[in-house]
Short mmCIF file of C-alpha atoms in Angstrom, two decimals:
data_model
loop_
_atom_site.label_atom_id
_atom_site.label_comp_id
_atom_site.label_asym_id
_atom_site.label_seq_id
_atom_site.Cartn_x
_atom_site.Cartn_y
_atom_site.Cartn_z
CA MET A 1 2.51 -22.17 -16.19
CA GLU A 2 4.35 -20.89 -19.21
CA ARG A 3 6.86 -18.11 -19.05
CA ALA A 4 6.16 -14.53 -20.04
CA GLU A 5 7.60 -12.96 -23.13
CA GLY A 6 11.11 -11.81 -22.33
CA SER A 7 11.68 -14.09 -19.32
CA GLN A 8 14.68 -16.39 -19.21
CA GLY A 9 13.25 -19.73 -18.18
CA ARG A 10 11.66 -21.04 -15.02
CA GLY A 11 12.91 -21.40 -11.50
CA GLY A 12 11.76 -23.06 -8.31
CA ALA A 13 9.97 -21.63 -5.31
CA GLY A 14 13.19 -21.83 -3.30
CA GLU A 15 15.03 -19.58 -5.74
CA VAL A 16 12.13 -17.12 -5.68
CA PHE A 17 12.02 -17.14 -1.87
CA LEU A 18 15.72 -16.41 -1.44
CA THR A 19 15.66 -13.67 -4.08
CA PHE A 20 12.70 -11.91 -2.51
CA LEU A 21 14.01 -12.40 1.03
CA LYS A 22 17.05 -10.36 0.02
CA LEU A 23 14.72 -7.69 -1.38
CA GLY A 24 12.53 -7.78 1.74
CA LEU A 25 15.55 -7.14 3.95
CA THR A 26 16.99 -4.28 1.88
CA SER A 27 14.14 -2.51 0.05
CA PHE A 28 13.73 0.77 1.93
CA GLY A 29 11.91 3.79 0.57
CA GLY A 30 8.30 2.82 -0.12
CA PRO A 31 6.41 1.37 -3.11
CA ILE A 32 8.04 3.39 -5.88
CA ALA A 33 11.50 2.55 -4.56
CA HIS A 34 10.52 -1.14 -4.35
CA LEU A 35 9.71 -1.15 -8.07
CA GLY A 36 13.20 0.21 -8.71
CA TYR A 37 14.77 -2.54 -6.60
CA TYR A 38 12.74 -5.16 -8.51
CA ARG A 39 13.88 -3.80 -11.83
CA GLU A 40 17.56 -3.81 -10.86
CA GLU A 41 17.48 -7.31 -9.37
CA LEU A 42 14.99 -9.16 -11.59
CA VAL A 43 15.10 -7.35 -14.94
CA VAL A 44 18.69 -6.14 -15.20
CA LYS A 45 20.60 -8.76 -13.18
CA ARG A 46 18.54 -11.96 -13.33
CA ARG A 47 16.53 -11.29 -16.51
CA TRP A 48 13.36 -12.95 -15.31
CA ILE A 49 11.42 -10.58 -17.58
CA ASP A 50 12.31 -7.95 -20.18
CA GLU A 51 11.93 -4.17 -19.82
CA ALA A 52 8.73 -3.90 -21.86
CA GLY A 53 7.12 -6.81 -20.05
CA TYR A 54 8.08 -5.36 -16.68
CA ALA A 55 6.61 -1.97 -17.61
CA ASP A 56 3.35 -3.66 -18.60
CA LEU A 57 3.24 -5.63 -15.35
CA VAL A 58 3.78 -2.47 -13.29
CA ALA A 59 1.01 -0.73 -15.26
CA LEU A 60 -1.40 -3.55 -14.42
CA CYS A 61 -0.58 -3.48 -10.70
CA GLN A 62 -0.86 0.31 -10.52
CA PHE A 63 -4.24 0.11 -12.25
CA LEU A 64 -5.69 -2.28 -9.67
CA PRO A 65 -6.58 -1.57 -6.04
CA GLY A 66 -4.07 -3.00 -3.61
CA PRO A 67 -0.36 -2.68 -2.77
CA ALA A 68 1.21 -2.20 -6.19
CA SER A 69 4.75 -3.20 -5.25
CA SER A 70 3.63 -6.39 -3.46
CA GLN A 71 1.30 -7.25 -6.35
CA THR A 72 4.18 -6.79 -8.78
CA GLY A 73 6.38 -9.05 -6.66
CA PHE A 74 3.60 -11.65 -6.42
CA ALA A 75 3.20 -11.60 -10.21
CA LEU A 76 6.96 -11.93 -10.77
CA GLY A 77 7.01 -14.91 -8.40
CA LEU A 78 4.08 -16.42 -10.32
CA LEU A 79 5.92 -15.86 -13.56
CA ARG A 80 9.12 -17.47 -12.33
CA GLY A 81 7.91 -20.29 -10.08
CA GLY A 82 4.19 -20.78 -10.62
CA PRO A 83 1.68 -20.58 -7.75
CA LEU A 84 4.25 -21.71 -5.16
CA GLY A 85 6.64 -19.09 -6.52
CA ALA A 86 3.98 -16.40 -6.08
CA LEU A 87 3.42 -17.46 -2.47
CA ALA A 88 7.17 -17.62 -1.84
CA ALA A 89 7.67 -14.10 -3.24
CA TRP A 90 4.97 -12.64 -1.00
CA VAL A 91 6.08 -14.42 2.18
CA ALA A 92 9.77 -13.60 1.68
CA PHE A 93 9.21 -9.93 0.82
CA THR A 94 6.67 -9.40 3.62
CA LEU A 95 8.11 -11.42 6.48
CA PRO A 96 11.04 -9.20 7.60
CA SER A 97 8.98 -6.06 8.09
CA ALA A 98 5.99 -7.98 9.49
CA ILE A 99 8.19 -9.58 12.15
CA ALA A 100 9.78 -6.22 13.04
CA LEU A 101 6.39 -4.54 13.45
CA TYR A 102 5.00 -7.47 15.44
CA LEU A 103 7.94 -7.23 17.84
CA LEU A 104 7.32 -3.49 18.12
CA ALA A 105 3.69 -4.23 19.01
CA LEU A 106 4.78 -6.62 21.75
CA GLY A 107 6.76 -3.83 23.40
CA ALA A 108 4.30 -1.02 22.67
CA GLY A 109 2.54 -1.41 26.02
CA ASP A 110 5.84 -1.15 27.87
CA ILE A 111 6.76 2.24 26.44
CA GLY A 112 6.26 4.87 29.09
CA GLY A 113 7.82 7.71 31.00
CA PRO A 114 9.27 10.89 29.47
CA LEU A 115 11.59 8.98 27.12
CA GLY A 116 8.90 6.64 25.83
CA ASP A 117 6.35 9.44 25.47
CA GLY A 118 8.87 11.53 23.55
CA ILE A 119 9.66 8.69 21.15
CA LEU A 120 5.95 8.13 20.51
CA THR A 121 5.51 11.86 19.85
CA GLY A 122 8.35 11.76 17.33
CA LEU A 123 6.90 8.71 15.57
CA LYS A 124 3.53 10.42 15.24
CA ILE A 125 5.13 13.58 13.88
CA VAL A 126 7.19 11.71 11.29
CA ALA A 127 3.96 10.18 9.99
CA VAL A 128 2.85 13.73 9.09
CA ALA A 129 6.06 14.29 7.12
CA ILE A 130 5.86 10.91 5.36
CA VAL A 131 2.26 11.39 4.24
CA ALA A 132 2.96 14.98 3.14
CA GLN A 133 5.84 13.65 1.03
CA ALA A 134 3.56 11.01 -0.50
CA ILE A 135 0.97 13.67 -1.39
CA TRP A 136 3.65 15.90 -2.91
CA GLY A 137 4.97 13.12 -5.15
CA MET A 138 1.58 11.71 -6.09
CA ALA A 139 0.11 15.11 -6.91
CA ARG A 140 2.92 15.83 -9.36
CA SER A 141 2.34 12.58 -11.26
CA LEU A 142 -1.41 12.01 -10.85
CA CYS A 143 -2.68 15.62 -10.97
CA PRO A 144 -0.56 17.23 -13.71
CA ASP A 145 -3.36 19.45 -15.05
CA ARG A 146 -6.17 21.67 -13.79
CA THR A 147 -8.87 19.08 -14.38
CA ARG A 148 -7.28 16.40 -12.23
CA ALA A 149 -6.22 18.94 -9.60
CA GLY A 150 -9.88 19.94 -9.39
CA ILE A 151 -10.94 16.31 -9.00
CA ALA A 152 -8.43 15.93 -6.16
CA LEU A 153 -9.74 19.03 -4.41
CA ALA A 154 -13.36 17.89 -4.78
CA ALA A 155 -12.45 14.48 -3.35
CA LEU A 156 -10.73 16.10 -0.37
CA LEU A 157 -13.79 18.23 0.37
CA LEU A 158 -16.12 15.24 -0.01
CA VAL A 159 -14.11 13.13 2.44
CA LEU A 160 -13.95 15.94 4.99
CA ALA A 161 -17.69 16.57 4.66
CA MET A 162 -18.86 12.95 4.84
CA GLY A 163 -16.11 11.38 6.97
CA GLY A 164 -15.46 7.71 7.57
CA ALA A 165 -15.14 4.85 5.11
CA LEU A 166 -18.30 5.92 3.24
CA GLY A 167 -16.78 9.27 2.34
CA GLN A 168 -13.58 7.60 1.15
CA VAL A 169 -15.39 5.14 -1.11
CA ALA A 170 -17.66 7.90 -2.42
CA ALA A 171 -14.65 10.08 -3.25
CA ILE A 172 -12.93 7.35 -5.27
CA ALA A 173 -16.15 6.46 -7.10
CA ALA A 174 -16.90 10.12 -7.86
CA GLY A 175 -13.34 10.60 -9.07
CA GLY A 176 -13.67 7.68 -11.47
CA LEU A 177 -16.94 9.08 -12.87
CA ALA A 178 -15.37 12.52 -13.22
CA GLY A 179 -12.48 10.94 -15.09
CA LEU A 180 -14.85 9.27 -17.52
CA ALA A 181 -16.44 12.63 -18.25
CA LEU A 182 -13.40 14.92 -18.18
CA CYS A 183 -10.16 12.94 -18.62
CA ARG A 184 -10.50 11.24 -21.97
CA GLY A 185 -7.63 11.45 -24.43
CA GLY A 186 -3.95 11.69 -23.64
CA ALA A 187 -1.25 9.06 -23.68
CA GLY A 188 -2.18 5.42 -23.36
CA MET A 189 -0.93 2.97 -20.81
CA PRO A 190 2.80 2.23 -21.05
CA GLY A 191 4.52 -1.08 -21.48
CA GLY A 192 4.73 -4.09 -23.73
CA LEU A 193 3.03 -7.47 -23.44
CA VAL A 194 3.16 -10.00 -20.62
CA ILE A 195 1.67 -13.42 -21.26
CA PHE A 196 0.46 -15.27 -18.17
CA PRO A 197 -1.31 -18.53 -19.00
CA VAL A 198 -3.93 -17.92 -16.32
CA SER A 199 -7.18 -19.08 -17.87
CA ARG A 200 -10.23 -16.89 -18.04
CA GLY A 201 -12.01 -19.44 -15.89
CA VAL A 202 -9.46 -19.10 -13.10
CA GLY A 203 -9.61 -15.33 -13.46
CA MET A 204 -13.39 -15.30 -13.16
CA VAL A 205 -13.26 -17.51 -10.05
CA CYS A 206 -10.80 -15.11 -8.39
CA LEU A 207 -12.90 -12.07 -9.27
CA ALA A 208 -16.06 -13.79 -8.00
CA LEU A 209 -14.29 -14.74 -4.74
CA PHE A 210 -13.10 -11.15 -4.34
CA GLY A 211 -16.66 -9.84 -4.67
CA LEU A 212 -18.15 -12.59 -2.51
CA LEU A 213 -15.78 -11.80 0.35
CA LEU A 214 -16.30 -8.06 -0.01
CA VAL A 215 -20.07 -8.45 0.30
CA GLY A 216 -20.27 -11.59 2.42
CA LEU A 217 -17.78 -10.86 5.20
CA PRO A 218 -19.73 -7.97 6.80
CA LEU A 219 -22.95 -9.97 6.54
CA ALA A 220 -21.35 -13.05 8.09
CA GLY A 221 -19.82 -10.93 10.86
CA ALA A 222 -23.16 -9.31 11.64
CA LEU A 223 -25.01 -12.63 11.70
CA THR A 224 -22.49 -14.48 13.86
CA GLY A 225 -21.23 -11.64 16.03
CA SER A 226 -17.71 -13.00 15.54
CA GLN A 227 -14.97 -10.51 16.38
CA GLY A 228 -12.54 -12.54 14.25
CA LEU A 229 -14.76 -12.14 11.19
CA ALA A 230 -15.18 -8.44 11.94
CA VAL A 231 -11.39 -7.99 12.08
CA PHE A 232 -10.85 -9.96 8.86
CA ASP A 233 -13.55 -7.89 7.15
CA ALA A 234 -12.05 -4.59 8.32
CA PHE A 235 -8.59 -5.37 6.97
CA TYR A 236 -9.90 -7.06 3.82
CA ARG A 237 -12.02 -4.01 3.01
CA ALA A 238 -9.06 -1.67 3.56
CA GLY A 239 -6.91 -3.73 1.22
CA ALA A 240 -9.68 -3.86 -1.39
CA LEU A 241 -10.13 -0.08 -1.61
CA VAL A 242 -6.54 1.15 -1.77
CA PHE A 243 -5.78 2.96 -5.02
CA GLY A 244 -2.55 4.77 -5.70
CA GLY A 245 -0.02 3.36 -3.24
CA GLY A 246 0.48 2.00 0.24
CA HIS A 247 0.15 5.34 2.05
CA VAL A 248 -3.50 5.54 0.99
CA VAL A 249 -4.24 2.66 3.37
CA LEU A 250 -3.73 5.05 6.31
CA PRO A 251 -7.21 6.66 6.28
CA LEU A 252 -8.89 3.35 5.49
CA LEU A 253 -7.23 1.57 8.39
CA GLU A 254 -7.82 4.51 10.69
CA SER A 255 -11.55 4.25 10.00
CA ALA A 256 -11.44 0.47 10.40
CA VAL A 257 -9.61 0.14 13.72
CA VAL A 258 -9.55 3.51 15.51
CA ASP A 259 -13.17 4.55 14.98
CA PRO A 260 -14.58 1.38 16.65
CA GLY A 261 -12.07 1.71 19.51
CA TRP A 262 -9.99 -1.37 18.69
CA VAL A 263 -6.73 0.64 18.59
CA THR A 264 -5.99 3.96 20.31
CA PRO A 265 -5.13 6.94 18.07
CA ASP A 266 -1.69 7.29 19.69
CA ALA A 267 -0.82 3.64 19.17
CA PHE A 268 -2.05 3.82 15.57
CA LEU A 269 0.04 6.87 14.63
CA ALA A 270 3.12 5.64 16.48
CA GLY A 271 3.00 2.32 14.66
CA TYR A 272 2.53 4.01 11.31
CA GLY A 273 5.54 6.23 11.95
CA ALA A 274 7.67 3.23 12.95
CA ALA A 275 6.61 1.39 9.78
CA GLN A 276 8.54 3.98 7.75
CA ALA A 277 11.86 2.98 9.33
CA ILE A 278 11.89 -0.61 8.06
CA PRO A 279 12.19 -2.17 4.59
CA GLY A 280 9.37 -3.93 2.81
CA PRO A 281 5.72 -3.09 2.12
CA ILE A 282 3.79 -0.49 4.12
CA PHE A 283 0.88 -2.95 4.29
CA THR A 284 2.77 -4.89 6.97
CA PHE A 285 1.56 -2.12 9.29
CA ALA A 286 -1.43 -4.47 9.52
CA ALA A 287 0.69 -6.94 11.50
CA TYR A 288 1.31 -4.28 14.15
CA LEU A 289 -2.37 -3.32 14.29
CA GLY A 290 -3.52 -6.93 14.48
CA ALA A 291 -1.19 -7.56 17.39
CA VAL A 292 -2.36 -4.55 19.46
CA LEU A 293 -6.10 -4.92 18.78
CA GLU A 294 -8.57 -4.99 21.64
CA PRO A 295 -10.51 -7.21 22.13
CA THR A 296 -9.17 -10.53 20.83
CA PRO A 297 -8.05 -11.83 18.38
CA ASN A 298 -4.77 -10.02 18.92
CA GLY A 299 -1.15 -10.96 19.49
CA LEU A 300 0.31 -13.39 16.95
CA ALA A 301 -3.10 -14.64 15.82
CA GLY A 302 -4.38 -11.10 15.28
CA ALA A 303 -1.21 -10.13 13.40
CA ALA A 304 -1.47 -13.13 11.05
CA LEU A 305 -5.21 -12.60 10.50
CA ALA A 306 -4.79 -8.92 9.66
CA LEU A 307 -1.81 -9.52 7.41
CA VAL A 308 -3.53 -12.17 5.29
CA ALA A 309 -6.76 -10.17 5.12
CA ILE A 310 -5.18 -6.94 3.90
CA PHE A 311 -3.12 -8.56 1.13
CA LEU A 312 -5.71 -11.09 -0.08
CA PRO A 313 -8.02 -8.79 -2.09
CA GLY A 314 -5.16 -7.29 -4.11
CA PHE A 315 -3.87 -10.73 -5.05
CA LEU A 316 -7.34 -12.00 -5.99
CA LEU A 317 -7.86 -8.97 -8.21
CA LEU A 318 -4.43 -9.39 -9.80
CA VAL A 319 -4.95 -13.04 -10.76
CA GLY A 320 -8.49 -12.22 -11.85
CA ALA A 321 -7.38 -9.37 -14.08
CA ILE A 322 -4.40 -11.07 -15.75
CA PRO A 323 -6.41 -12.91 -18.46
CA PHE A 324 -8.28 -9.73 -19.47
CA TRP A 325 -5.63 -7.02 -19.03
CA ASN A 326 -4.17 -6.78 -22.54
CA VAL A 327 -7.63 -6.11 -24.01
CA PHE A 328 -8.95 -3.86 -21.23
CA ARG A 329 -5.86 -1.65 -20.98
CA SER A 330 -6.25 -0.42 -24.55
CA ARG A 331 -9.74 1.01 -24.02
CA PRO A 332 -9.91 4.81 -23.62
CA THR A 333 -12.78 4.55 -21.12
CA ALA A 334 -10.65 2.43 -18.76
CA GLN A 335 -7.76 4.89 -18.97
CA ALA A 336 -10.05 7.87 -18.33
CA LEU A 337 -11.67 6.20 -15.33
CA MET A 338 -8.31 5.50 -13.73
CA ARG A 339 -7.05 9.05 -14.35
CA GLY A 340 -10.01 10.37 -12.37
CA ALA A 341 -9.81 7.73 -9.62
CA ASN A 342 -6.07 8.29 -9.16
CA ALA A 343 -6.59 12.05 -8.87
CA ALA A 344 -9.26 11.43 -6.23
CA VAL A 345 -6.75 9.35 -4.29
CA VAL A 346 -4.56 12.43 -3.90
CA GLY A 347 -7.50 14.27 -2.34
CA LEU A 348 -8.23 11.29 -0.09
CA LEU A 349 -4.69 11.32 1.21
CA GLY A 350 -4.82 15.11 1.65
CA ALA A 351 -7.87 14.72 3.87
CA ALA A 352 -6.01 12.11 5.93
CA LEU A 353 -3.08 14.48 6.33
CA TYR A 354 -5.44 16.93 8.02
CA ASP A 355 -7.50 14.41 10.03
CA PRO A 356 -6.31 12.34 11.87
CA LEU A 357 -2.63 13.21 11.38
CA TRP A 358 -2.43 16.99 11.72
CA THR A 359 -5.23 17.48 14.23
CA ALA A 360 -3.93 14.78 16.58
CA THR A 361 -0.20 15.51 16.27
CA ILE A 362 0.66 19.13 15.48
CA LEU A 363 -0.20 20.74 18.80
CA GLY A 364 2.23 23.67 18.78
CA PRO A 365 5.17 25.35 17.02
CA ALA A 366 7.70 22.72 18.15
CA GLU A 367 5.71 19.86 16.59
CA PHE A 368 5.18 21.91 13.43
CA ALA A 369 8.89 22.66 13.16
CA LEU A 370 9.83 19.01 13.56
CA ALA A 371 7.27 17.88 10.98
CA LEU A 372 8.45 20.52 8.49
CA THR A 373 12.06 19.51 9.06
CA GLY A 374 11.18 15.88 8.34
CA PHE A 375 9.29 16.84 5.19
CA LEU A 376 12.21 18.89 3.84
CA LEU A 377 14.69 16.15 4.69
CA LEU A 378 12.61 13.69 2.69
CA THR A 379 11.75 15.87 -0.31
CA VAL A 380 14.69 18.25 -0.72
CA TRP A 381 17.68 16.49 0.81
CA LYS A 382 16.43 12.99 -0.13
CA THR A 383 17.29 11.63 3.30
CA PRO A 384 16.40 7.93 3.77
CA SER A 385 13.08 7.51 5.56
CA TRP A 386 14.59 5.34 8.30
CA ALA A 387 17.04 8.15 9.16
CA VAL A 388 14.22 10.71 9.29
CA VAL A 389 12.30 8.40 11.64
CA LEU A 390 15.29 8.18 13.98
CA LEU A 391 15.79 11.95 13.92
CA SER A 392 12.10 12.54 14.60
CA GLY A 393 12.16 10.14 17.52
CA ALA A 394 15.06 12.10 19.02
CA GLY A 395 13.23 15.35 18.29
CA GLY A 396 10.13 14.07 20.06
CA VAL A 397 12.20 13.35 23.16
CA LEU A 398 13.57 16.92 23.09
CA ILE A 399 10.04 18.33 22.76
CA GLY A 400 9.00 16.40 25.85
CA LEU A 401 11.82 17.70 28.03
#
């Protein structure tokens, strides 16, 4: 593969792996912070790509469903080291947090007594604060006017009325249609030009495989009765429908694993809260869920299956979109559709803040006070998320006394 405009030569998969392993061990703060770490390490220090090219790459990954920061890292690895570089970037950036959450899952069944119950309470409460912070930040950037605020509100009401995965998909689709009708005009997509020599043929194969898996996995699971296929489908579908950042995966995964009884609500919320205390992508929460699933596959096999399934659709879409991006991004209809869909994502996350987070966690004034404290620490005092998680765990223990 050729290099992108602005990059400074090619490197090997080993160089990519070590660079992204450092990022995977130190990148706290969520997807937006990860993009800042990438820029400092790979644009400013190493000069793998120039500023304009990096801005264009980020725009592409934010446009697509999937984990934007992991997709950006995958693309940078592809740019620097070819297909093996892309794989190395993903493995290195994902592995530290996936291992940490898998180890947490191994000990989750041993947590008990007043101390363990208090820690779990604190982890569930901090999830409320984290998601509220995500909504606050996303609403400011994705709903800056009355039209998009209205789309977000309509999406929230639609999800609450319909419930489940169907309501979530309907809200995003309706938001995109509303954007086409109401959100035309305005500034275009930012960035310069990134040239990836991914052929249109390869792109079409990846897009076709994405669609085939999206449609074929539930059919294959129903025909065979395979629990493994059902698990892969659940996590694949969650990864395929995430617009607007990693936190949006929360309601999708909740529908996928809690509704059928594979994971208890308490274990789900505790794991999500713990995922905020570690570096790396939020999508590695899937490793925790895969490990604690009932029935099998679970443990290490379940963790690996869930992890691959949730990341795969975003990477297929990314490689599929690369050959067509520079033409598509300039079309006003595409920009309008994404303005509406992104606004709907804010409403989707708002509905998740209410149910399951608020209804299952905020049971009295003490829980409310702890959640509000966590929210203010994150948004006003800019406290690192890992520190807020630790404080909330201690607060949960005090509540239980």
